[in-house]
Amino acid sequence: MAIPFHKNISTLNAIHDTIITDRYAYRWFTYLVVQKALMAYVREQKPFDELYPYLKQLTHIQTVIVMLFLISAVLFFSFPYIAGAILGGLAILYVRILNKKRELVAQIASEIIKKDFDAAAIGQKTLFQIAEDYSTRLKIPSLVDTIYRLDQIYRNTVIVILLTVLLIYPMRLGWEALALSCVIYFGVANVINLGFLYRHLK
């Protein structure tokens, strides 16, 4: 009797890489790994006892950068050259911190998944199925739900940006309009990362 061969749908490495490269997966797993119910049973264990403090540190740095970015964006209209240079430096720093945080979230998520699923189970589940398991267990919005809702938010944000810019600068689309568009979009992109918003995305 032949033994049926089951081809792996996914691997832990593939899931890890997807969390790093896919913005929706990254944001959802960022929300997942800080759930109190999840942290309660892993935070004091290795390697989580070192990873979580580092995640907290990166998150605080990211928050400070965002606040400085928004302040500099307001000052940009009065001091365009100075504020522009500051904004450029903050943007570079933000990207570097974001890349580190992506790697860290992917590492934490991979370690959690490895604790909850063996290699065979991971091989028979897609990333969405694993996310659905955690969504059901922790009673949080699923990855599919958040992708759908966040797409709506992004589309509406683009519409709001266009209307706002046209109202304020109806006859010209210079650097002021471009700066305002970037500030609005950057602000919305960071607000939708907040945990309280994710709780209401169902």
Steps between C-alpha positions, in 0.01 A plus 500: 500500500647832394550766762346831385750779452404839639689790352572776750290810447730716708809501719599700805768679295244596236267639768791690657594656165138591420463688828808704410404579141119526510376816672163353595652185649756709687239731650269217598774297665628814674155524657491127572831469684408767755170340600500466879363146491780396266776684683393356835632154425806584288645830618715359782631213287806506277544656250191713569646650818754682281290557188203675663702774676674571169163521324379748763814708451461512121132591535584792730768624259253469212241703693750778572600513133136528391438786747811685383400438139156655551647800685756551224226469239312789662818708515569416136259770383692769692856365475501277191876446467578424865186295555552325167848387604366377835216315327745331267716384791197380695372309197830314464508421873136387493565256215798352683301453822208357304724242332641394839150476642380291206782252560427492873123450463562222248742335743259521795206378291705211362604393850138511619376302200778246554380449858138450395541297180743227405668500158243260352208717614664815363557323169128436462385854584520826313596823672134602493392176668756542777388861547138382512589253777647777713213733412247247628702416810569861603174648366671759281427600138637252248770582246243479219269747679779749561623488140149576374440781750843658461463502121179699549678742734785552253259565213300748708821670611605562140158656430525721811851611402388598150197693628700674775779604266255625237311703762812663644695534175231513228709672234847355555662175605842603624724373776251618764234269361747213477615557859142510628418178314800324653413618852140378474594164352786444745274591791226261392751222427626523858160536665377176340788317669361579843358208692171668588417533130573134428252399769224670302582370151257206506 
